[in-house]
PDB file of N, CA and C in Angstrom:
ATOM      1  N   UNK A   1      10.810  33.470  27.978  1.00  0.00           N
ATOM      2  CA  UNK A   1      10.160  32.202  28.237  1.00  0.00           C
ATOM      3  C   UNK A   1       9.796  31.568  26.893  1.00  0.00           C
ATOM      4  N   UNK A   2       9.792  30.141  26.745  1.00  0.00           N
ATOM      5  CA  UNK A   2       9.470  29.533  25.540  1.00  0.00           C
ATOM      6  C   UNK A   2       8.650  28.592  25.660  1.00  0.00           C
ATOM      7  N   UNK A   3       7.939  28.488  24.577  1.00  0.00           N
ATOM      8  CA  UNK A   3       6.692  27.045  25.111  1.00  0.00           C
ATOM      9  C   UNK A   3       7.343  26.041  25.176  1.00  0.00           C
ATOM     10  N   UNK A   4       6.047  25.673  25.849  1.00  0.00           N
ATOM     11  CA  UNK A   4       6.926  24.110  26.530  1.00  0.00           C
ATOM     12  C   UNK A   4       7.248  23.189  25.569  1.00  0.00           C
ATOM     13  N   UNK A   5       6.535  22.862  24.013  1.00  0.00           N
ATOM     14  CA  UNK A   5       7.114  22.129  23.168  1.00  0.00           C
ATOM     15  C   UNK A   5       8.560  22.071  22.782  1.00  0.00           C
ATOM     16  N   UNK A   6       8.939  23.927  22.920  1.00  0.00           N
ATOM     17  CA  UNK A   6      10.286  24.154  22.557  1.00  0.00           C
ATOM     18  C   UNK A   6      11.445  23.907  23.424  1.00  0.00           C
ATOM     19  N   UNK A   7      11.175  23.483  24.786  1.00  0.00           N
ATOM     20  CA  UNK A   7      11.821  22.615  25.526  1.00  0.00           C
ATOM     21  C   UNK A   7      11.766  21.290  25.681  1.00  0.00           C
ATOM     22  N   UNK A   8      10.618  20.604  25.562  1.00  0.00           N
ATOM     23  CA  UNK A   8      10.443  19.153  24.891  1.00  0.00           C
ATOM     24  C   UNK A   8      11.333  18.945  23.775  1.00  0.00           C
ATOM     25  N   UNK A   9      11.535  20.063  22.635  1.00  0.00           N
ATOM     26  CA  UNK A   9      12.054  19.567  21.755  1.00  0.00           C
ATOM     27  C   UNK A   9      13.565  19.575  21.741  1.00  0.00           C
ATOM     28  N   UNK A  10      14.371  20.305  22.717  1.00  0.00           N
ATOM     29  CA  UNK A  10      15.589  20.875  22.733  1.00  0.00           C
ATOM     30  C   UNK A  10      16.169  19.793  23.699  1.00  0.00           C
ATOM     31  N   UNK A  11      14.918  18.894  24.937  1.00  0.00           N
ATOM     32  CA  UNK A  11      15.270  17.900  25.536  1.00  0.00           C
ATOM     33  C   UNK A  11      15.857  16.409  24.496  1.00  0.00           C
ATOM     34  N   UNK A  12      14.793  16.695  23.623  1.00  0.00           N
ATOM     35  CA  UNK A  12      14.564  15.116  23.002  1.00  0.00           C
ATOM     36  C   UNK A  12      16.166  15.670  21.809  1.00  0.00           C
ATOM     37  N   UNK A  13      16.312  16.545  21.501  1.00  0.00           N
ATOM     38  CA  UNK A  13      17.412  16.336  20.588  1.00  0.00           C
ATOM     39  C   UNK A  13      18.847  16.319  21.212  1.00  0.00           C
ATOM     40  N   UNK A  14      19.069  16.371  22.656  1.00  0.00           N
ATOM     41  CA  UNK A  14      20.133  17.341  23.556  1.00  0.00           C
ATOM     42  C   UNK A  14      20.259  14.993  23.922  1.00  0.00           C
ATOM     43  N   UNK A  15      18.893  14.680  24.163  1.00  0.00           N
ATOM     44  CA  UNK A  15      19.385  13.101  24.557  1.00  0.00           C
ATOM     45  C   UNK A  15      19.414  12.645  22.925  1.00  0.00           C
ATOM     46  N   UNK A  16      19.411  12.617  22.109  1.00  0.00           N
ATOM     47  CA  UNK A  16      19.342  12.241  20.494  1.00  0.00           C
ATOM     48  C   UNK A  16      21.090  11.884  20.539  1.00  0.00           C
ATOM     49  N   UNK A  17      21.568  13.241  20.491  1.00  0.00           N
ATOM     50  CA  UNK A  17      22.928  13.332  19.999  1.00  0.00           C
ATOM     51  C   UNK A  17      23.917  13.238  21.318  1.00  0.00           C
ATOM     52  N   UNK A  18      23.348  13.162  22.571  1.00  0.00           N
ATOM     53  CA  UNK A  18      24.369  12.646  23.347  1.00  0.00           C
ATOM     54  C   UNK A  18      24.514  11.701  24.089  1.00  0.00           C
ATOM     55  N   UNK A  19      22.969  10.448  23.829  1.00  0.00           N
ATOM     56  CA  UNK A  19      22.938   8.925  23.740  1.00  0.00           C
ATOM     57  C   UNK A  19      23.797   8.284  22.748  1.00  0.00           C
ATOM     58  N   UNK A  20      24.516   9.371  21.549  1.00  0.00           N
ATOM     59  CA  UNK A  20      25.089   8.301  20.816  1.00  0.00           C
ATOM     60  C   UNK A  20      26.796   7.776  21.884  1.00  0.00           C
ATOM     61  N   UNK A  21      27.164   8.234  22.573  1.00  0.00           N
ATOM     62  CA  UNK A  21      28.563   7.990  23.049  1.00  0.00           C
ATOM     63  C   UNK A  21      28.270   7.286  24.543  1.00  0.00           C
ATOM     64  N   UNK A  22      27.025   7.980  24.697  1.00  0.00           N
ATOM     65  CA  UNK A  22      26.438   6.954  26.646  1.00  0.00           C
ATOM     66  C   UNK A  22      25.152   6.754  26.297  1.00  0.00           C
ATOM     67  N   UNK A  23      24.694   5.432  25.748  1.00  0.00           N
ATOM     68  CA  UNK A  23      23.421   4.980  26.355  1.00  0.00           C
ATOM     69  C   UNK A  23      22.477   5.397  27.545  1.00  0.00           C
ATOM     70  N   UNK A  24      23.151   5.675  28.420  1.00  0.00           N
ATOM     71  CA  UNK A  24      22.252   5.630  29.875  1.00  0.00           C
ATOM     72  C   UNK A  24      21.616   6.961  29.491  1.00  0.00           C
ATOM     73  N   UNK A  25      22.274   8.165  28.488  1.00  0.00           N
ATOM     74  CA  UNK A  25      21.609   9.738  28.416  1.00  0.00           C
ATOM     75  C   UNK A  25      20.445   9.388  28.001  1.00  0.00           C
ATOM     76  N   UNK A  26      20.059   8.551  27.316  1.00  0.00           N
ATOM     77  CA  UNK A  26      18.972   8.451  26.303  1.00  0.00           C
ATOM     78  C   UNK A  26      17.874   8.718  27.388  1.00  0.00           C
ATOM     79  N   UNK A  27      17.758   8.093  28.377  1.00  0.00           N
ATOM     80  CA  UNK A  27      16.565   8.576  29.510  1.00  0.00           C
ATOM     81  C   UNK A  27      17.171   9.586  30.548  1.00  0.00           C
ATOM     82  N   UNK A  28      17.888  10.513  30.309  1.00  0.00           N
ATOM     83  CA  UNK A  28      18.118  11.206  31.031  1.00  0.00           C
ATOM     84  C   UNK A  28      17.881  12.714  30.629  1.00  0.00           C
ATOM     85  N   UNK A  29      16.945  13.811  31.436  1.00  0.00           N
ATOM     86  CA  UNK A  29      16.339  14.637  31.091  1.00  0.00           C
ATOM     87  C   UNK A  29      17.408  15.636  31.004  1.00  0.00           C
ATOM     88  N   UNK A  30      17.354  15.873  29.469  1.00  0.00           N
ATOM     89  CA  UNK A  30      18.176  17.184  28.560  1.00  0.00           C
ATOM     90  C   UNK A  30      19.994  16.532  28.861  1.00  0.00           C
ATOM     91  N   UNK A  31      20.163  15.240  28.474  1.00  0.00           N
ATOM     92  CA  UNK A  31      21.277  14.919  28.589  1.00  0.00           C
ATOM     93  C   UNK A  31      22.027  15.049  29.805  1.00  0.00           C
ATOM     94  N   UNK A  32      21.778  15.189  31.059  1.00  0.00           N
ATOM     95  CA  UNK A  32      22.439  15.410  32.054  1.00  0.00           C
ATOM     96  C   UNK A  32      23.261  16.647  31.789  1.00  0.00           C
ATOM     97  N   UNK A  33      22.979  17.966  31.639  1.00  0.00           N
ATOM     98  CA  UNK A  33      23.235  19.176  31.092  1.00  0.00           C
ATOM     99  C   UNK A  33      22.003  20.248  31.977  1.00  0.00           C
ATOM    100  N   UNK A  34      22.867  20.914  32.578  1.00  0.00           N
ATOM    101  CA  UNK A  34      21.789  21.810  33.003  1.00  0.00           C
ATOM    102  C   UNK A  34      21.230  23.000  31.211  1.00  0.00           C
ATOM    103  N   UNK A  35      19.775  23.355  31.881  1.00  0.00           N
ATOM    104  CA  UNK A  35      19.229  24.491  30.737  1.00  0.00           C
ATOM    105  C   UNK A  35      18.662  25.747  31.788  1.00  0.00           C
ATOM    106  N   UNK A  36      19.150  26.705  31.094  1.00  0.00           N
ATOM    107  CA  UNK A  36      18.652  28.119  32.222  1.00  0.00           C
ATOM    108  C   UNK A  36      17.318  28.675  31.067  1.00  0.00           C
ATOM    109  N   UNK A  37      16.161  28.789  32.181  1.00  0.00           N
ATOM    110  CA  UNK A  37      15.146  29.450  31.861  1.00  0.00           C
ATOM    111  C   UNK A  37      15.008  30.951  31.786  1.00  0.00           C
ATOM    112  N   UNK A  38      13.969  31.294  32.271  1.00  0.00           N
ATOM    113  CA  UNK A  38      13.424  32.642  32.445  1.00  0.00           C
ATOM    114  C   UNK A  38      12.364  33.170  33.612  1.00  0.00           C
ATOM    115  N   UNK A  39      12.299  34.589  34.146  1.00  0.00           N
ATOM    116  CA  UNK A  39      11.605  34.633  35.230  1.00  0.00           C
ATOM    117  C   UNK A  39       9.986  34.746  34.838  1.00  0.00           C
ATOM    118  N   UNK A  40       9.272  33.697  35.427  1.00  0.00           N
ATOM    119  CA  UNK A  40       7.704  33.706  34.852  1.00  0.00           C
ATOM    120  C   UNK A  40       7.208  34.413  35.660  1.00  0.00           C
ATOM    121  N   UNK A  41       7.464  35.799  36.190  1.00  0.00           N
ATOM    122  CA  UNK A  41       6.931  36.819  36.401  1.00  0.00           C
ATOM    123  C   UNK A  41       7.177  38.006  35.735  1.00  0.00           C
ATOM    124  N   UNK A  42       7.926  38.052  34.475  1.00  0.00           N
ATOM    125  CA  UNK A  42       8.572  38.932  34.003  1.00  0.00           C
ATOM    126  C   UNK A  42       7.883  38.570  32.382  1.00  0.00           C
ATOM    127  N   UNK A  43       8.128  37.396  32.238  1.00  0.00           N
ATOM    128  CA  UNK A  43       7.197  37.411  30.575  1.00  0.00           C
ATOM    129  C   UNK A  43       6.607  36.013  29.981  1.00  0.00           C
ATOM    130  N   UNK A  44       5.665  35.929  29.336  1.00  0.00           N
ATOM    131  CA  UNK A  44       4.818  34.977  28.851  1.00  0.00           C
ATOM    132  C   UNK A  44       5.374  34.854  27.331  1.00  0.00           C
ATOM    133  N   UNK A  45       5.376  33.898  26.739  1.00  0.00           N
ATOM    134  CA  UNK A  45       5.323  34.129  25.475  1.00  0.00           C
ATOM    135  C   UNK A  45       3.852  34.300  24.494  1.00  0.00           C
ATOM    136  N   UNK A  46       4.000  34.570  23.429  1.00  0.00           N
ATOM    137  CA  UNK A  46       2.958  35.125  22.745  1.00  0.00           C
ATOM    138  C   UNK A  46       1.865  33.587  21.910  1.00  0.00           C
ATOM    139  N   UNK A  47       0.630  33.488  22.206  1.00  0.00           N
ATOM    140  CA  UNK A  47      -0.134  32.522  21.318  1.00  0.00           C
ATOM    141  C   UNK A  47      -0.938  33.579  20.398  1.00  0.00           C
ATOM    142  N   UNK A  48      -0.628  33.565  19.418  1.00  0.00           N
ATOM    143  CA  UNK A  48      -1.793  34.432  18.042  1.00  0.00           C
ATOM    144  C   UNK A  48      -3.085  33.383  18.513  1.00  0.00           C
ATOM    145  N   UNK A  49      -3.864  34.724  18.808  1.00  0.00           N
ATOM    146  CA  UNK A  49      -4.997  33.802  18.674  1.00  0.00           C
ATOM    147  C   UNK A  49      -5.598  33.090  19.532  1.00  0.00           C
ATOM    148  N   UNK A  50      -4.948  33.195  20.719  1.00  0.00           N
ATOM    149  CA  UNK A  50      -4.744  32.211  22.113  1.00  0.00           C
ATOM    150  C   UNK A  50      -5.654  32.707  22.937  1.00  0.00           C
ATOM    151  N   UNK A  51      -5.778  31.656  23.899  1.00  0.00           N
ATOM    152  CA  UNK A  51      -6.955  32.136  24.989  1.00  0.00           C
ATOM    153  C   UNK A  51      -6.314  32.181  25.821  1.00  0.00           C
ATOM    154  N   UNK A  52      -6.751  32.518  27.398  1.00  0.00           N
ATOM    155  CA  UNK A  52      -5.637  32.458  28.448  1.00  0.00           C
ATOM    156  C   UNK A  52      -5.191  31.085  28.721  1.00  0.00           C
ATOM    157  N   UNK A  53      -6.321  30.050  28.677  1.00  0.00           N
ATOM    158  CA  UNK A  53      -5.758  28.505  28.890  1.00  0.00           C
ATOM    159  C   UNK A  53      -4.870  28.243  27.808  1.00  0.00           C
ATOM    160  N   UNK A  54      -4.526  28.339  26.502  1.00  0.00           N
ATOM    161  CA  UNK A  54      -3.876  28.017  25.299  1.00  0.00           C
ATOM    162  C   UNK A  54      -2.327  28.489  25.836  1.00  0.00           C
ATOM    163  N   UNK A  55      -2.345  30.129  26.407  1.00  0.00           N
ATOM    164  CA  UNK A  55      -1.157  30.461  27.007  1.00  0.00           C
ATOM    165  C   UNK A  55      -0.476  29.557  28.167  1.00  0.00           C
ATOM    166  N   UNK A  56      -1.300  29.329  29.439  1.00  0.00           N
ATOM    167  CA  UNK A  56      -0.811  28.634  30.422  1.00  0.00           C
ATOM    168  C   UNK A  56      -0.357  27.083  30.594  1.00  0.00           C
ATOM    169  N   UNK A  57      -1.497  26.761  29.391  1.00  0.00           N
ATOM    170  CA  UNK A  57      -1.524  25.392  28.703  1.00  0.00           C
ATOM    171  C   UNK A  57       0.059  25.088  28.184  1.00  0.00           C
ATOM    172  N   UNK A  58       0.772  26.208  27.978  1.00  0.00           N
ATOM    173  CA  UNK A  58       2.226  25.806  26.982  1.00  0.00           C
ATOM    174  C   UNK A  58       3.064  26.146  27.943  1.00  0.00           C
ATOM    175  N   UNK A  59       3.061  27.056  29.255  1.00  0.00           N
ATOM    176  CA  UNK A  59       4.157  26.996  30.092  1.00  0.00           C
ATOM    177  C   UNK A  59       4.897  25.496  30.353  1.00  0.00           C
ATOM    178  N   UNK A  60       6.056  25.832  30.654  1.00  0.00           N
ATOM    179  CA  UNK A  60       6.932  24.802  31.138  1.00  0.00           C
ATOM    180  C   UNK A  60       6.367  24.183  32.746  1.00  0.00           C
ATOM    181  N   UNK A  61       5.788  25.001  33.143  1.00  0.00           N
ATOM    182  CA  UNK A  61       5.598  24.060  34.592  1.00  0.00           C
ATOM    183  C   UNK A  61       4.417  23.100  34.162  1.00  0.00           C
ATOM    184  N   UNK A  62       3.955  22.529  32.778  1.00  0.00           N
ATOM    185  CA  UNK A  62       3.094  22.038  32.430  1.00  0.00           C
ATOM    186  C   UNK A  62       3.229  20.778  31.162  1.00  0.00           C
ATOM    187  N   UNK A  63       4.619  20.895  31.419  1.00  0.00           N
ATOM    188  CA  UNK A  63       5.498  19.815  30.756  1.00  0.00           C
ATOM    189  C   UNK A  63       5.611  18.448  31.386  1.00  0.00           C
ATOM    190  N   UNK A  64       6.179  17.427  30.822  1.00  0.00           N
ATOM    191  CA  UNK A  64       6.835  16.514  31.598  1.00  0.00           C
ATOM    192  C   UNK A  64       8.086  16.514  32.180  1.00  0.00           C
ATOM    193  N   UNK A  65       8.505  17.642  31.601  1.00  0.00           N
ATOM    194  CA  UNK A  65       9.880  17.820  32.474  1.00  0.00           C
ATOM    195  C   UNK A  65       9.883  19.031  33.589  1.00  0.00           C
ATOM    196  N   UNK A  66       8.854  18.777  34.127  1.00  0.00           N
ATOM    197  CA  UNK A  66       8.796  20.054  35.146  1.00  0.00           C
ATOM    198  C   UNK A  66       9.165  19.663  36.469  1.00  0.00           C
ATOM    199  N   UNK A  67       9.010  18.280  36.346  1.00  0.00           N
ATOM    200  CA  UNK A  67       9.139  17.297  37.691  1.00  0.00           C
ATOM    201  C   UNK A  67      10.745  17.194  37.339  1.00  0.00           C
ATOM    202  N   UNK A  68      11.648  17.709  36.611  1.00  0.00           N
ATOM    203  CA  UNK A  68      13.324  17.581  36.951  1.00  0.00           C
ATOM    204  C   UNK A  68      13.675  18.498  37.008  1.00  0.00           C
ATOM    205  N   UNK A  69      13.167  20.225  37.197  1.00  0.00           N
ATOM    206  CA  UNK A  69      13.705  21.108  36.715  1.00  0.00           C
ATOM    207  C   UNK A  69      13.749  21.895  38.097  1.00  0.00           C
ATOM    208  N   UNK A  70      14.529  22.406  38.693  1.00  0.00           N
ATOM    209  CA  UNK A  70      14.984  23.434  40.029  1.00  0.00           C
ATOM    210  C   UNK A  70      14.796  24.784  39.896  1.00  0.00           C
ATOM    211  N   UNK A  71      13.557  24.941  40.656  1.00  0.00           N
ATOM    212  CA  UNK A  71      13.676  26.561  40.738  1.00  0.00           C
ATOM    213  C   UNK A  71      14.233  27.464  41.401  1.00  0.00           C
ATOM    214  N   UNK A  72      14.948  28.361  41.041  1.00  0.00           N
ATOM    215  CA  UNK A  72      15.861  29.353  42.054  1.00  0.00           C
ATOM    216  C   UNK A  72      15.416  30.719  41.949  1.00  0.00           C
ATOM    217  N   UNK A  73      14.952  31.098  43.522  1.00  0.00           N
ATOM    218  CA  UNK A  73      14.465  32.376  43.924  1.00  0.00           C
ATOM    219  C   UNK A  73      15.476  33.319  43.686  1.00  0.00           C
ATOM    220  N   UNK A  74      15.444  34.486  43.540  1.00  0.00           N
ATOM    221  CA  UNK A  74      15.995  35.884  43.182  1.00  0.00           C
ATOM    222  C   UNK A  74      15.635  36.492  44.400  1.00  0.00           C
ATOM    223  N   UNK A  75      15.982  37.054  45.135  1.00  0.00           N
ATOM    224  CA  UNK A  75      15.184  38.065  45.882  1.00  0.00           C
ATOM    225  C   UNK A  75      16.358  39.288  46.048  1.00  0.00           C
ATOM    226  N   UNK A  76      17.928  39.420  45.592  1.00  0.00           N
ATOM    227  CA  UNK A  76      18.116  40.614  45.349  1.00  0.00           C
ATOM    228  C   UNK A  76      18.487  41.492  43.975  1.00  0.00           C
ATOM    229  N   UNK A  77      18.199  42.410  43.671  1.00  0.00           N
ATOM    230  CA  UNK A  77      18.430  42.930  42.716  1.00  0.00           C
ATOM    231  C   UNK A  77      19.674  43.189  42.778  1.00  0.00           C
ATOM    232  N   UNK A  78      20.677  42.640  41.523  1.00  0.00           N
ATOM    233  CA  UNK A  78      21.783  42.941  41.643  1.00  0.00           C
ATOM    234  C   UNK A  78      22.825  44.399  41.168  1.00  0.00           C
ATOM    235  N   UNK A  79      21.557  44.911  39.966  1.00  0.00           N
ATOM    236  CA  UNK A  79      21.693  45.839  39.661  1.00  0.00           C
ATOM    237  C   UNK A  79      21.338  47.356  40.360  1.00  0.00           C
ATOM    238  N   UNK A  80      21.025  47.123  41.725  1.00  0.00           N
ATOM    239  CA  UNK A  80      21.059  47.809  42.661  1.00  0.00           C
ATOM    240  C   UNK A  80      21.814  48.193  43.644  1.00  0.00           C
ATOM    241  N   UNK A  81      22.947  47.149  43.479  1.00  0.00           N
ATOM    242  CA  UNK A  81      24.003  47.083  44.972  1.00  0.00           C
ATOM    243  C   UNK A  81      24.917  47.566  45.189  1.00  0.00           C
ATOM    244  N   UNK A  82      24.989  48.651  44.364  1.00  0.00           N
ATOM    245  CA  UNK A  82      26.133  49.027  44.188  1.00  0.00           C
ATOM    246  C   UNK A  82      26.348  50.313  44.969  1.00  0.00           C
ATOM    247  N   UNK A  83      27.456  50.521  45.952  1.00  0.00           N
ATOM    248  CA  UNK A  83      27.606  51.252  46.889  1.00  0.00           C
ATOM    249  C   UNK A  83      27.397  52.817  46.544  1.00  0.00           C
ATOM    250  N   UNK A  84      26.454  53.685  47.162  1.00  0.00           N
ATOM    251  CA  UNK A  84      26.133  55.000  46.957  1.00  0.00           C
ATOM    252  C   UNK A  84      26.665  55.831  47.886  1.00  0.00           C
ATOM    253  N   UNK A  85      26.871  57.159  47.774  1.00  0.00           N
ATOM    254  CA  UNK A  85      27.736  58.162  48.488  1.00  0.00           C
ATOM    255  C   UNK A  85      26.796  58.872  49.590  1.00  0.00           C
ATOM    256  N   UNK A  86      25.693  59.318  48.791  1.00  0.00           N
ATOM    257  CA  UNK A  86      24.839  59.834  49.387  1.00  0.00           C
ATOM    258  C   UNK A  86      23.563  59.407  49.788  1.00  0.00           C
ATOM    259  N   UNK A  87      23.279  59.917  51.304  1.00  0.00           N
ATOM    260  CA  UNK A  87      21.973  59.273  51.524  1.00  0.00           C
ATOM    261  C   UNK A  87      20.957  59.470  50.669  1.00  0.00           C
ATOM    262  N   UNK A  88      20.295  60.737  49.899  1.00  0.00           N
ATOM    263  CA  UNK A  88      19.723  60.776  49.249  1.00  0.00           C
ATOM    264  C   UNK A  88      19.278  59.847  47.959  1.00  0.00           C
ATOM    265  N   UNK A  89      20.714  59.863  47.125  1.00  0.00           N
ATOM    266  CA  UNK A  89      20.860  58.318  46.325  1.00  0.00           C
ATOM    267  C   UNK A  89      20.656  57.202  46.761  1.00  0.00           C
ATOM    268  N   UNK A  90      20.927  57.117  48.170  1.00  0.00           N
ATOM    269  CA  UNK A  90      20.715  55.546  48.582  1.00  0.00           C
ATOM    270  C   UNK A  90      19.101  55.764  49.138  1.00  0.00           C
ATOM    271  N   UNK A  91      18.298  56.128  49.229  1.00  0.00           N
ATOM    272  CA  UNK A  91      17.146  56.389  50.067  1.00  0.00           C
ATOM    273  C   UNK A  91      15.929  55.811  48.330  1.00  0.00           C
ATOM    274  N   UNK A  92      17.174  56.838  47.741  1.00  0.00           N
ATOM    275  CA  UNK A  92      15.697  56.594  46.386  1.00  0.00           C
ATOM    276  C   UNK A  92      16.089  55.132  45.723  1.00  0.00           C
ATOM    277  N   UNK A  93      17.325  54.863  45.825  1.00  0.00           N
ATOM    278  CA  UNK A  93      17.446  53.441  45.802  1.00  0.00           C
ATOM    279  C   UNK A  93      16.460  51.998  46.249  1.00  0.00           C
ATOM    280  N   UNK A  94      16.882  52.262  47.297  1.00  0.00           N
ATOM    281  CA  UNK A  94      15.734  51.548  48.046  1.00  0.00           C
ATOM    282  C   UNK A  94      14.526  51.486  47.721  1.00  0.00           C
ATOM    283  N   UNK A  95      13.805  52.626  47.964  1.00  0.00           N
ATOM    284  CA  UNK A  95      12.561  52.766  47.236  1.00  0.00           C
ATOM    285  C   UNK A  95      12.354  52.190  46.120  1.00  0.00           C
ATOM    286  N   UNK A  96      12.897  52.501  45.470  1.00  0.00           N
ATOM    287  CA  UNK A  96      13.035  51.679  43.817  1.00  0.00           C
ATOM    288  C   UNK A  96      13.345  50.127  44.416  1.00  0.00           C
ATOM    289  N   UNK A  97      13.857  49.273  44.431  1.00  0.00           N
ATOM    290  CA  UNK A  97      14.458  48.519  44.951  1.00  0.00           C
ATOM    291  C   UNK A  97      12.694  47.693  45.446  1.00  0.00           C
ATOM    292  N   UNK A  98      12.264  48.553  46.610  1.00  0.00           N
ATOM    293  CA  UNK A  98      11.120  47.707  47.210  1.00  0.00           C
ATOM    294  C   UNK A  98       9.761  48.032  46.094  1.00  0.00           C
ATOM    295  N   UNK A  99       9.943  48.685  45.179  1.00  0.00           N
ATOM    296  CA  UNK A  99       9.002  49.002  44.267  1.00  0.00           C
ATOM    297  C   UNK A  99       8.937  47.714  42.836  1.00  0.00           C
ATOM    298  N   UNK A 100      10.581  47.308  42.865  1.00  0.00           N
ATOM    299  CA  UNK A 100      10.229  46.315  41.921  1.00  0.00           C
ATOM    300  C   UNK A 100       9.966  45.316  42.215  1.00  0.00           C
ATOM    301  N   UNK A 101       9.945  45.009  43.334  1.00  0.00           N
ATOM    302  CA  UNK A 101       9.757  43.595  43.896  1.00  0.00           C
ATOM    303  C   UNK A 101       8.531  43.480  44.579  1.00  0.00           C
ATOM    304  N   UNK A 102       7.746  44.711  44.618  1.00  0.00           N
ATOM    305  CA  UNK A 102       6.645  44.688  45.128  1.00  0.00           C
ATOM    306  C   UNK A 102       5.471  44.396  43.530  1.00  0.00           C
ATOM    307  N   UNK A 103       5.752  45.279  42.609  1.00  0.00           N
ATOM    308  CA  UNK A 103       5.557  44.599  41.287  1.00  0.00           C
ATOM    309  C   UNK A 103       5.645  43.146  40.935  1.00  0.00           C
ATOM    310  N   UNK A 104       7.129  42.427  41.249  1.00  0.00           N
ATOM    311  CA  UNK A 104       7.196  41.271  41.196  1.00  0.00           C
ATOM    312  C   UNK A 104       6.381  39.980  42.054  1.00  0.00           C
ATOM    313  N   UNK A 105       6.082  41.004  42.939  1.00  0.00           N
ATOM    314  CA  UNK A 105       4.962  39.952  43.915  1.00  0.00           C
ATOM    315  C   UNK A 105       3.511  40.047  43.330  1.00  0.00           C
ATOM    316  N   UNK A 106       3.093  41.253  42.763  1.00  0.00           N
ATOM    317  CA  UNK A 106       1.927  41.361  42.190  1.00  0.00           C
ATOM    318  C   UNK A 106       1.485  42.178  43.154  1.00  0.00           C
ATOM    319  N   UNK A 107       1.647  42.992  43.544  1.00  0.00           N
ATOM    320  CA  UNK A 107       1.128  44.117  44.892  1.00  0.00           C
ATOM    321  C   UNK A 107       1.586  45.687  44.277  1.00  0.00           C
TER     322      UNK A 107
END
């Protein structure tokens, strides 16, 4: 995850250099170009010095570009799916499986 300036700033240079060939990009958020984030249950970035508001204060859902940006749910682990022989393997699978996502919910 990156503060939100550092997506403000990657917006404003992404319409900089690709308003020069289409005008219309110049107001168009991050050049009409998708940008892939990160899961904000998985990591914060770091403020030296920071309070908890200073941290939450810089997330991206606290931008002006939060109102263009699409969030997409995860809900399977993909690094789990992979077909097992034995019930045993597949049993502790699972388990694991409902253990990280029970983490990921905060439970």
């Amino acid at each position: 995850m990156d503060h939100r300036c550092t997506v403000e700033a990657v917006d404003k240079s992404r319409k900089n250099i690709l308003s020069i060939s289409d005008t219309i990009l110049k107001n168009t958020p991050f050049g009409r170009n998708a940008i892939i984030g990160g899961d904000f249950r998985q990591v914060f970035y770091v403020v030296s010095n920071g309070r908890r508001q200073d941290i939450l204060l810089g997330s991206i859902n606290r931008s002006h570009l939060w109102n263009y940006c699409q969030v997409f749910l995860l809900t399977k682990n993909m690094r789990l799916n992979e077909e097992l022989t034995t019930t045993a393997s597949r049993n502790k699978v699972l388990e694991f499986k409902k253990w990280v996502l029970n983490i990921g919910y905060g439970t």
